[in-house]
Tab-separated table of C-alpha atoms in Angstrom:
chain	number	residue	atom	x	y	z
A	333	UNK	CA	-17.750	8.065	-16.122
A	334	UNK	CA	-14.456	7.463	-17.917
A	335	UNK	CA	-12.960	4.064	-17.169
A	336	UNK	CA	-9.744	5.591	-15.840
A	337	UNK	CA	-11.749	7.583	-13.290
A	338	UNK	CA	-12.168	4.355	-11.343
A	339	UNK	CA	-8.421	4.414	-10.673
A	340	UNK	CA	-7.880	8.071	-9.849
A	341	UNK	CA	-6.790	8.440	-6.207
A	342	UNK	CA	-8.888	10.768	-4.099
A	343	UNK	CA	-7.846	12.782	-1.089
A	344	UNK	CA	-9.197	11.212	2.088
A	345	UNK	CA	-11.552	14.129	2.690
A	346	UNK	CA	-13.023	13.688	-0.784
A	347	UNK	CA	-13.810	9.975	-0.484
A	348	UNK	CA	-17.493	9.484	0.281
A	349	UNK	CA	-17.437	6.210	2.174
A	350	UNK	CA	-20.300	3.753	2.080
A	351	UNK	CA	-18.440	1.238	4.244
A	352	UNK	CA	-16.418	1.898	7.411
A	353	UNK	CA	-12.645	1.932	6.730
A	354	UNK	CA	-10.984	-1.355	7.614
A	355	UNK	CA	-7.291	-0.536	7.249
A	356	UNK	CA	-5.005	1.810	9.170
A	357	UNK	CA	-3.335	3.904	6.491
A	358	UNK	CA	-0.415	5.812	8.005
A	359	UNK	CA	2.344	5.565	5.393
A	360	UNK	CA	1.494	8.534	3.126
A	361	UNK	CA	2.078	6.199	0.192
A	362	UNK	CA	-0.258	3.442	-0.944
A	363	UNK	CA	2.576	1.020	-1.791
A	364	UNK	CA	4.011	1.293	1.729
A	365	UNK	CA	0.557	1.011	3.262
A	366	UNK	CA	0.131	-2.178	1.249
A	367	UNK	CA	3.441	-3.567	2.551
A	368	UNK	CA	2.096	-2.954	6.054
A	369	UNK	CA	-0.866	-5.282	5.484
A	370	UNK	CA	1.290	-8.109	6.807
A	371	UNK	CA	1.456	-6.927	10.393
A	372	UNK	CA	4.074	-7.999	12.952
A	373	UNK	CA	5.950	-9.776	10.175
A	374	UNK	CA	9.132	-10.210	12.238
A	375	UNK	CA	7.512	-11.466	15.435
A	376	UNK	CA	4.009	-12.897	15.098
A	377	UNK	CA	2.850	-12.289	11.501
A	378	UNK	CA	-0.777	-11.294	11.103
A	379	UNK	CA	-2.235	-11.365	7.605
A	380	UNK	CA	-4.632	-8.455	7.030
A	381	UNK	CA	-5.383	-9.394	3.395
A	382	UNK	CA	-7.063	-12.742	3.992
A	383	UNK	CA	-9.291	-12.720	0.925
A	384	UNK	CA	-9.718	-11.064	-2.460
A	385	UNK	CA	-12.464	-8.928	-0.952
A	386	UNK	CA	-9.979	-7.723	1.681
A	387	UNK	CA	-7.720	-6.697	-1.186
A	388	UNK	CA	-10.569	-4.725	-2.727
A	389	UNK	CA	-11.385	-3.126	0.602
A	390	UNK	CA	-7.777	-1.998	0.929
A	391	UNK	CA	-7.987	-0.437	-2.524
A	392	UNK	CA	-11.240	1.277	-1.575
A	393	UNK	CA	-9.933	2.533	1.776
A	394	UNK	CA	-6.782	3.909	0.171
A	395	UNK	CA	-8.765	5.533	-2.640
A	396	UNK	CA	-7.033	3.802	-5.556
A	397	UNK	CA	-10.267	2.146	-6.721
A	398	UNK	CA	-13.633	3.810	-6.554
A	399	UNK	CA	-16.733	2.284	-5.039
A	400	UNK	CA	-18.470	1.381	-8.299
A	401	UNK	CA	-15.617	-0.756	-9.563
A	402	UNK	CA	-15.078	-2.337	-6.132
A	403	UNK	CA	-18.744	-3.345	-5.989
A	404	UNK	CA	-18.593	-4.907	-9.453
A	405	UNK	CA	-15.442	-6.875	-8.646
A	406	UNK	CA	-16.833	-8.101	-5.326
A	407	UNK	CA	-19.937	-9.386	-7.125
A	408	UNK	CA	-17.886	-11.098	-9.843
A	409	UNK	CA	-15.454	-12.630	-7.341
A	410	UNK	CA	-18.226	-14.852	-5.946
A	411	UNK	CA	-18.735	-16.322	-9.412
A	412	UNK	CA	-15.098	-16.676	-10.508
A	413	UNK	CA	-13.567	-17.674	-7.188
A	414	UNK	CA	-10.478	-19.329	-8.668
A	415	UNK	CA	-9.533	-16.245	-10.667
A	416	UNK	CA	-10.014	-14.000	-7.655
A	417	UNK	CA	-7.914	-16.342	-5.505
A	418	UNK	CA	-5.113	-16.314	-8.088
A	419	UNK	CA	-4.981	-12.516	-7.957
A	420	UNK	CA	-4.914	-12.639	-4.153
A	421	UNK	CA	-1.864	-14.924	-4.262
A	422	UNK	CA	-0.134	-12.715	-6.824
A	423	UNK	CA	-0.896	-9.578	-4.820
A	424	UNK	CA	0.684	-11.073	-1.709
A	425	UNK	CA	3.743	-12.073	-3.733
A	426	UNK	CA	3.975	-8.522	-5.061
A	427	UNK	CA	3.689	-7.168	-1.519
A	428	UNK	CA	6.518	-9.323	-0.257
A	429	UNK	CA	8.706	-8.357	-3.223
A	430	UNK	CA	8.012	-4.708	-2.396
A	431	UNK	CA	8.925	-5.314	1.223
A	432	UNK	CA	12.221	-6.915	0.277
A	433	UNK	CA	13.127	-4.003	-1.984
A	434	UNK	CA	12.230	-1.236	0.466
A	435	UNK	CA	13.817	-3.080	3.388
A	436	UNK	CA	17.034	-3.487	1.408
A	437	UNK	CA	17.009	0.229	0.631
A	438	UNK	CA	16.571	1.071	4.314
A	439	UNK	CA	19.488	-1.204	5.174
A	440	UNK	CA	21.547	0.258	2.315
A	441	UNK	CA	21.863	-3.150	0.714
A	442	UNK	CA	21.315	-4.248	-2.905
A	443	UNK	CA	17.740	-5.170	-3.668
A	444	UNK	CA	17.205	-8.945	-3.977
A	445	UNK	CA	17.404	-9.976	-7.666
A	446	UNK	CA	14.334	-12.193	-7.255
A	447	UNK	CA	12.198	-9.106	-6.664
A	448	UNK	CA	12.955	-8.007	-10.233
A	449	UNK	CA	12.952	-11.430	-11.869
A	450	UNK	CA	11.135	-11.916	-15.202
A	451	UNK	CA	8.593	-14.123	-13.425
A	452	UNK	CA	7.832	-11.415	-10.882
A	453	UNK	CA	7.514	-8.779	-13.595
A	454	UNK	CA	5.120	-10.967	-15.572
A	455	UNK	CA	2.955	-11.395	-12.506
A	456	UNK	CA	2.932	-7.732	-11.536
A	457	UNK	CA	3.078	-5.705	-14.762
A	458	UNK	CA	-0.350	-4.453	-15.754
A	459	UNK	CA	-1.823	-3.470	-19.057
A	460	UNK	CA	-1.178	0.259	-18.877
A	461	UNK	CA	-1.136	2.608	-21.847
A	462	UNK	CA	0.224	6.138	-22.034
A	463	UNK	CA	-2.548	8.078	-23.776
A	464	UNK	CA	-3.346	11.647	-24.626
A	465	UNK	CA	-5.896	13.405	-22.425
A	466	UNK	CA	-7.554	16.019	-24.612
A	467	UNK	CA	-9.237	17.743	-21.658
A	468	UNK	CA	-5.941	18.307	-19.849
A	469	UNK	CA	-3.974	18.903	-23.041
A	470	UNK	CA	-1.401	16.360	-21.950
A	471	UNK	CA	-0.829	12.670	-21.341
A	472	UNK	CA	-1.703	10.280	-18.568
A	473	UNK	CA	-1.505	6.583	-17.762
A	474	UNK	CA	-4.695	4.633	-18.394
A	475	UNK	CA	-5.536	1.032	-17.654
A	476	UNK	CA	-7.090	-0.800	-20.585
A	477	UNK	CA	-8.920	-3.702	-18.934
A	478	UNK	CA	-11.252	-2.721	-16.101
A	479	UNK	CA	-12.978	-6.080	-16.219
A	480	UNK	CA	-9.857	-7.882	-15.022
A	481	UNK	CA	-9.659	-9.062	-11.427
A	482	UNK	CA	-6.046	-7.891	-11.204
A	483	UNK	CA	-6.958	-4.252	-11.871
A	484	UNK	CA	-6.709	-3.844	-8.100
A	485	UNK	CA	-2.950	-4.503	-8.193
A	486	UNK	CA	-1.823	-1.920	-10.706
A	487	UNK	CA	-2.346	1.367	-8.878
A	488	UNK	CA	-0.380	-0.175	-6.004
A	489	UNK	CA	2.389	-1.473	-8.266
A	490	UNK	CA	2.617	1.841	-10.056
A	491	UNK	CA	2.835	3.706	-6.719
A	492	UNK	CA	5.815	1.522	-5.778
A	493	UNK	CA	7.558	2.109	-9.109
A	494	UNK	CA	6.917	5.851	-8.937
A	495	UNK	CA	8.348	5.997	-5.412
A	496	UNK	CA	11.431	3.986	-6.355
A	497	UNK	CA	12.101	6.371	-9.243
A	498	UNK	CA	11.464	9.563	-7.270
A	499	UNK	CA	13.545	11.834	-5.059
A	500	UNK	CA	11.183	10.868	-2.209
A	501	UNK	CA	12.771	7.436	-1.887
A	502	UNK	CA	15.328	8.818	0.578
A	503	UNK	CA	12.463	9.571	2.985
A	504	UNK	CA	11.179	6.022	3.304
A	505	UNK	CA	11.383	5.080	6.975
A	506	UNK	CA	10.690	2.189	9.287
A	507	UNK	CA	8.932	2.738	12.604
A	508	UNK	CA	11.404	3.199	15.445
A	509	UNK	CA	9.381	1.072	17.861
A	510	UNK	CA	11.098	-2.222	18.640
A	511	UNK	CA	7.836	-4.124	18.301
A	512	UNK	CA	6.769	-2.483	15.015
A	513	UNK	CA	8.197	-2.787	11.511
A	514	UNK	CA	5.709	-0.711	9.536
A	515	UNK	CA	7.076	1.442	6.727
A	516	UNK	CA	6.106	5.017	5.945
A	517	UNK	CA	7.111	7.995	3.849
A	518	UNK	CA	8.438	10.782	6.035
A	519	UNK	CA	6.687	13.868	4.719
A	520	UNK	CA	7.251	15.911	7.874
A	521	UNK	CA	8.772	19.368	7.469
A	522	UNK	CA	12.202	18.419	8.811
A	523	UNK	CA	11.993	14.734	7.838
A	524	UNK	CA	12.495	13.655	11.456
A	525	UNK	CA	9.400	11.484	11.822
A	526	UNK	CA	10.203	8.374	13.883
A	527	UNK	CA	6.919	6.573	14.431
A	528	UNK	CA	4.389	4.961	12.133
A	529	UNK	CA	1.712	6.587	14.273
A	530	UNK	CA	2.466	8.948	17.144
A	531	UNK	CA	-0.823	8.012	18.827
A	532	UNK	CA	0.180	4.339	18.951
A	533	UNK	CA	3.889	3.558	18.818
A	534	UNK	CA	4.945	7.096	19.753
A	535	UNK	CA	2.812	7.146	22.893
A	536	UNK	CA	3.932	3.656	23.886
A	537	UNK	CA	7.550	4.794	23.674
A	538	UNK	CA	6.761	7.845	25.814
A	539	UNK	CA	5.080	5.674	28.438
A	540	UNK	CA	8.039	3.267	28.539
A	541	UNK	CA	10.476	6.164	28.963
A	542	UNK	CA	8.307	7.648	31.713
A	543	UNK	CA	8.211	4.411	33.710
A	544	UNK	CA	11.924	3.875	33.159
A	545	UNK	CA	12.653	7.324	34.643
A	546	UNK	CA	10.291	6.683	37.548
A	547	UNK	CA	11.992	3.387	38.298
A	548	UNK	CA	15.451	4.944	38.098
A	549	UNK	CA	14.499	7.828	40.407
A	550	UNK	CA	12.949	5.472	42.960
């Protein structure tokens, strides 16, 4: 298998899972799903990426790293715990920088300069190379160090950069529920999606409106 194959995203239906999925992926963009791994951040923050292995499981669930590479990194993380922990810290920093940028965009405010500081770029810029793919008769991005613990960060970072530079940026949304602040990419036909998940926040809103009407009528 080519090294870059480990990083090629797969459609959910094509991912043959060996472990049950751990993360709720509703954003239609891996960078936004990653931002959502700090749940209830404005009320009672709940960290969903508690360990380096959690970070790998997120990458596996979202399809940005394949099982073989995840297994190898999990095994190595038990030996080089300090290196794995350093990547965990950097990944969380990257996540919060992403959140600040996308939140500023939603609020139509300038992105915080710190999110683009040289220090942040040094900690989140991977070793990518733009190389020719002879089979596809074109070019593609390849990562040149699959043995590195931080390989898990770069598909996520690249997804964020690609979104920021795309015409899809205008469709980044925040859940309309008062108790939820998850982000998502509105890929609906009319771009009128309001909820992170209709089955959760959407239904809760419907129930609240129903009881409010019942109370008003009584």
